[in-house]
Amino acid sequence: MIPLLADPAEFAALVQRFFAERLLQQQAVSPRTVAAYRDTFRLLLGYAERQLGKPPARLALGDVDAELILGFLAHLEAERHNTVRSRNARLAAVRAFARYVALQCPPALLLAQRILAIPMKRFDKPLLGFLSRDEVQTLLTAPDPATWYGRRDRVLLQLLYNTGARVSELIGIRVDDLELDVTPSVRLHGKGRKQRTVPLWKETVVEIRRWLEYASLQKDQALLPNRWGKPMTRSNVAERLARAVSAATPRCPSLQGRVISPHTLRHTTAMHLLQAGVDLTVIALWLGHESPVTTHGYVEADLAMKERALAAIAPPETRGVRYRPTDALLKFLQAL
């Protein structure tokens, strides 16, 4: 092995410079990206220690080769039961480090190329799940307004549905991100430090005003705090949503047995906007998508829109009569 690749100090220096210089200074990535890359290296170094019998302080760059990375990715899926999407996210972090190594350490170019040659794994994308309007309305009124938690959770659910925000965007909302007077809106801090402003419906403004008056929050405070005044966490939001679904199910049996996550409400917002005739480019801006192409998945999920499209090109003698596709055709459309 080339001496440079066998030197633990060189590997440690490269990892440190990758985080301190490449990510923070040169690319200025968000804290969430740094945390995701940190967690990837924590898992990778732990796996390498078990496989090679070396503590992280003794690992050399030559030890972290393509064979080790492939074993690490298999470990994530088989033993940690990560999804393919999570596996690919970990690989993306390792690839970013390999590209940095290729530039900073020419003797390691072949090692880096072999790691970069590891492909992302393909996976099936299920149809997007979403709620009907009746299901949403039942869910929004499920929290008990007589309690502190219930008042906050009503605002939480109303904002999720109104804005289609990601959980990270939702829990990052501060009181001074709100504009409730002239043109009601909220400023969301999205992925990649991008910000966007989303209009608020009258129902949402009413709930927010009630909550602000009740909770007496300051402008620099989180709009949705926990009992200790800190911003809610992702798991906290998921747990409160699960409680709301349980409370709403007796009044809306169609919710029984459904897996409803905060992202389900994001999909629901997009679907309802689409069904209301809102243009895809506007929905993409509403949701903070990098490209309208991402938003096309909602068209794929709406079978009713496909049915109307078929009816529009039906023979003249059948127009004006509701088109009823066969079961075989419905299955075909769902598979598209």
mmCIF file with all atom_site columns, N, CA and C in Angstrom, residues 57-82:
data_model
loop_
_atom_site.group_PDB
_atom_site.id
_atom_site.type_symbol
_atom_site.label_atom_id
_atom_site.label_alt_id
_atom_site.label_comp_id
_atom_site.label_asym_id
_atom_site.label_entity_id
_atom_site.label_seq_id
_atom_site.pdbx_PDB_ins_code
_atom_site.Cartn_x
_atom_site.Cartn_y
_atom_site.Cartn_z
_atom_site.occupancy
_atom_site.B_iso_or_equiv
_atom_site.pdbx_formal_charge
_atom_site.auth_seq_id
_atom_site.auth_comp_id
_atom_site.auth_asym_id
_atom_site.auth_atom_id
_atom_site.pdbx_PDB_model_num
ATOM 1  N N  . ALA A 1 57 ? -9.387  5.925  15.313 1.00 0.00 ? 57 ALA A N  1
ATOM 2  C CA . ALA A 1 57 ? -8.139  6.685  15.346 1.00 0.00 ? 57 ALA A CA 1
ATOM 3  C C  . ALA A 1 57 ? -7.009  5.988  14.598 1.00 0.00 ? 57 ALA A C  1
ATOM 4  N N  . ARG A 1 58 ? -7.137  4.678  14.360 1.00 0.00 ? 58 ARG A N  1
ATOM 5  C CA . ARG A 1 58 ? -6.089  3.921  13.669 1.00 0.00 ? 58 ARG A CA 1
ATOM 6  C C  . ARG A 1 58 ? -6.449  3.601  12.220 1.00 0.00 ? 58 ARG A C  1
ATOM 7  N N  . LEU A 1 59 ? -7.601  4.023  11.788 1.00 0.00 ? 59 LEU A N  1
ATOM 8  C CA . LEU A 1 59 ? -8.000  3.759  10.406 1.00 0.00 ? 59 LEU A CA 1
ATOM 9  C C  . LEU A 1 59 ? -7.188  4.617  9.439  1.00 0.00 ? 59 LEU A C  1
ATOM 10 N N  . ALA A 1 60 ? -6.792  4.024  8.329  1.00 0.00 ? 60 ALA A N  1
ATOM 11 C CA . ALA A 1 60 ? -6.081  4.754  7.275  1.00 0.00 ? 60 ALA A CA 1
ATOM 12 C C  . ALA A 1 60 ? -6.987  4.907  6.062  1.00 0.00 ? 60 ALA A C  1
ATOM 13 N N  . LEU A 1 61 ? -6.614  5.806  5.191  1.00 0.00 ? 61 LEU A N  1
ATOM 14 C CA . LEU A 1 61 ? -7.427  6.052  4.001  1.00 0.00 ? 61 LEU A CA 1
ATOM 15 C C  . LEU A 1 61 ? -7.546  4.794  3.149  1.00 0.00 ? 61 LEU A C  1
ATOM 16 N N  . GLY A 1 62 ? -6.476  4.016  3.089  1.00 0.00 ? 62 GLY A N  1
ATOM 17 C CA . GLY A 1 62 ? -6.513  2.794  2.298  1.00 0.00 ? 62 GLY A CA 1
ATOM 18 C C  . GLY A 1 62 ? -7.473  1.747  2.833  1.00 0.00 ? 62 GLY A C  1
ATOM 19 N N  . ASP A 1 63 ? -7.844  1.865  4.110  1.00 0.00 ? 63 ASP A N  1
ATOM 20 C CA . ASP A 1 63 ? -8.801  0.918  4.688  1.00 0.00 ? 63 ASP A CA 1
ATOM 21 C C  . ASP A 1 63 ? -10.220 1.173  4.191  1.00 0.00 ? 63 ASP A C  1
ATOM 22 N N  . VAL A 1 64 ? -10.513 2.428  3.877  1.00 0.00 ? 64 VAL A N  1
ATOM 23 C CA . VAL A 1 64 ? -11.873 2.818  3.483  1.00 0.00 ? 64 VAL A CA 1
ATOM 24 C C  . VAL A 1 64 ? -11.977 2.708  1.964  1.00 0.00 ? 64 VAL A C  1
ATOM 25 N N  . ASP A 1 65 ? -11.980 1.481  1.486  1.00 0.00 ? 65 ASP A N  1
ATOM 26 C CA . ASP A 1 65 ? -12.014 1.250  0.035  1.00 0.00 ? 65 ASP A CA 1
ATOM 27 C C  . ASP A 1 65 ? -13.420 0.885  -0.415 1.00 0.00 ? 65 ASP A C  1
ATOM 28 N N  . ALA A 1 66 ? -13.571 0.613  -1.710 1.00 0.00 ? 66 ALA A N  1
ATOM 29 C CA . ALA A 1 66 ? -14.894 0.315  -2.272 1.00 0.00 ? 66 ALA A CA 1
ATOM 30 C C  . ALA A 1 66 ? -15.496 -0.936 -1.651 1.00 0.00 ? 66 ALA A C  1
ATOM 31 N N  . GLU A 1 67 ? -14.675 -1.921 -1.340 1.00 0.00 ? 67 GLU A N  1
ATOM 32 C CA . GLU A 1 67 ? -15.178 -3.161 -0.735 1.00 0.00 ? 67 GLU A CA 1
ATOM 33 C C  . GLU A 1 67 ? -15.798 -2.886 0.625  1.00 0.00 ? 67 GLU A C  1
ATOM 34 N N  . LEU A 1 68 ? -15.131 -2.041 1.423  1.00 0.00 ? 68 LEU A N  1
ATOM 35 C CA . LEU A 1 68 ? -15.681 -1.693 2.735  1.00 0.00 ? 68 LEU A CA 1
ATOM 36 C C  . LEU A 1 68 ? -16.985 -0.916 2.585  1.00 0.00 ? 68 LEU A C  1
ATOM 37 N N  . ILE A 1 69 ? -17.033 0.006  1.642  1.00 0.00 ? 69 ILE A N  1
ATOM 38 C CA . ILE A 1 69 ? -18.243 0.819  1.444  1.00 0.00 ? 69 ILE A CA 1
ATOM 39 C C  . ILE A 1 69 ? -19.413 -0.063 1.002  1.00 0.00 ? 69 ILE A C  1
ATOM 40 N N  . LEU A 1 70 ? -19.162 -1.010 0.100  1.00 0.00 ? 70 LEU A N  1
ATOM 41 C CA . LEU A 1 70 ? -20.233 -1.921 -0.334 1.00 0.00 ? 70 LEU A CA 1
ATOM 42 C C  . LEU A 1 70 ? -20.750 -2.741 0.839  1.00 0.00 ? 70 LEU A C  1
ATOM 43 N N  . GLY A 1 71 ? -19.838 -3.223 1.677  1.00 0.00 ? 71 GLY A N  1
ATOM 44 C CA . GLY A 1 71 ? -20.265 -3.960 2.864  1.00 0.00 ? 71 GLY A CA 1
ATOM 45 C C  . GLY A 1 71 ? -21.066 -3.082 3.808  1.00 0.00 ? 71 GLY A C  1
ATOM 46 N N  . PHE A 1 72 ? -20.660 -1.832 3.951  1.00 0.00 ? 72 PHE A N  1
ATOM 47 C CA . PHE A 1 72 ? -21.371 -0.881 4.804  1.00 0.00 ? 72 PHE A CA 1
ATOM 48 C C  . PHE A 1 72 ? -22.795 -0.646 4.302  1.00 0.00 ? 72 PHE A C  1
ATOM 49 N N  . LEU A 1 73 ? -22.947 -0.481 2.999  1.00 0.00 ? 73 LEU A N  1
ATOM 50 C CA . LEU A 1 73 ? -24.276 -0.253 2.424  1.00 0.00 ? 73 LEU A CA 1
ATOM 51 C C  . LEU A 1 73 ? -25.176 -1.475 2.617  1.00 0.00 ? 73 LEU A C  1
ATOM 52 N N  . ALA A 1 74 ? -24.605 -2.678 2.452  1.00 0.00 ? 74 ALA A N  1
ATOM 53 C CA . ALA A 1 74 ? -25.375 -3.901 2.679  1.00 0.00 ? 74 ALA A CA 1
ATOM 54 C C  . ALA A 1 74 ? -25.775 -4.010 4.144  1.00 0.00 ? 74 ALA A C  1
ATOM 55 N N  . HIS A 1 75 ? -24.874 -3.609 5.033  1.00 0.00 ? 75 HIS A N  1
ATOM 56 C CA . HIS A 1 75 ? -25.155 -3.620 6.478  1.00 0.00 ? 75 HIS A CA 1
ATOM 57 C C  . HIS A 1 75 ? -26.324 -2.694 6.813  1.00 0.00 ? 75 HIS A C  1
ATOM 58 N N  . LEU A 1 76 ? -26.361 -1.531 6.187  1.00 0.00 ? 76 LEU A N  1
ATOM 59 C CA . LEU A 1 76 ? -27.445 -0.577 6.446  1.00 0.00 ? 76 LEU A CA 1
ATOM 60 C C  . LEU A 1 76 ? -28.799 -1.186 6.126  1.00 0.00 ? 76 LEU A C  1
ATOM 61 N N  . GLU A 1 77 ? -28.885 -1.880 5.015  1.00 0.00 ? 77 GLU A N  1
ATOM 62 C CA . GLU A 1 77 ? -30.165 -2.456 4.592  1.00 0.00 ? 77 GLU A CA 1
ATOM 63 C C  . GLU A 1 77 ? -30.510 -3.728 5.368  1.00 0.00 ? 77 GLU A C  1
ATOM 64 N N  . ALA A 1 78 ? -29.522 -4.617 5.536  1.00 0.00 ? 78 ALA A N  1
ATOM 65 C CA . ALA A 1 78 ? -29.803 -5.936 6.115  1.00 0.00 ? 78 ALA A CA 1
ATOM 66 C C  . ALA A 1 78 ? -29.930 -5.894 7.629  1.00 0.00 ? 78 ALA A C  1
ATOM 67 N N  . GLU A 1 79 ? -29.059 -5.138 8.297  1.00 0.00 ? 79 GLU A N  1
ATOM 68 C CA . GLU A 1 79 ? -29.026 -5.171 9.758  1.00 0.00 ? 79 GLU A CA 1
ATOM 69 C C  . GLU A 1 79 ? -29.693 -3.963 10.405 1.00 0.00 ? 79 GLU A C  1
ATOM 70 N N  . ARG A 1 80 ? -29.543 -2.793 9.801  1.00 0.00 ? 80 ARG A N  1
ATOM 71 C CA . ARG A 1 80 ? -30.192 -1.612 10.364 1.00 0.00 ? 80 ARG A CA 1
ATOM 72 C C  . ARG A 1 80 ? -31.575 -1.384 9.760  1.00 0.00 ? 80 ARG A C  1
ATOM 73 N N  . HIS A 1 81 ? -31.912 -2.190 8.734  1.00 0.00 ? 81 HIS A N  1
ATOM 74 C CA . HIS A 1 81 ? -33.234 -2.135 8.097  1.00 0.00 ? 81 HIS A CA 1
ATOM 75 C C  . HIS A 1 81 ? -33.544 -0.747 7.541  1.00 0.00 ? 81 HIS A C  1
ATOM 76 N N  . ASN A 1 82 ? -32.522 -0.095 6.994  1.00 0.00 ? 82 ASN A N  1
ATOM 77 C CA . ASN A 1 82 ? -32.730 1.189  6.326  1.00 0.00 ? 82 ASN A CA 1
ATOM 78 C C  . ASN A 1 82 ? -33.399 0.962  4.976  1.00 0.00 ? 82 ASN A C  1
#
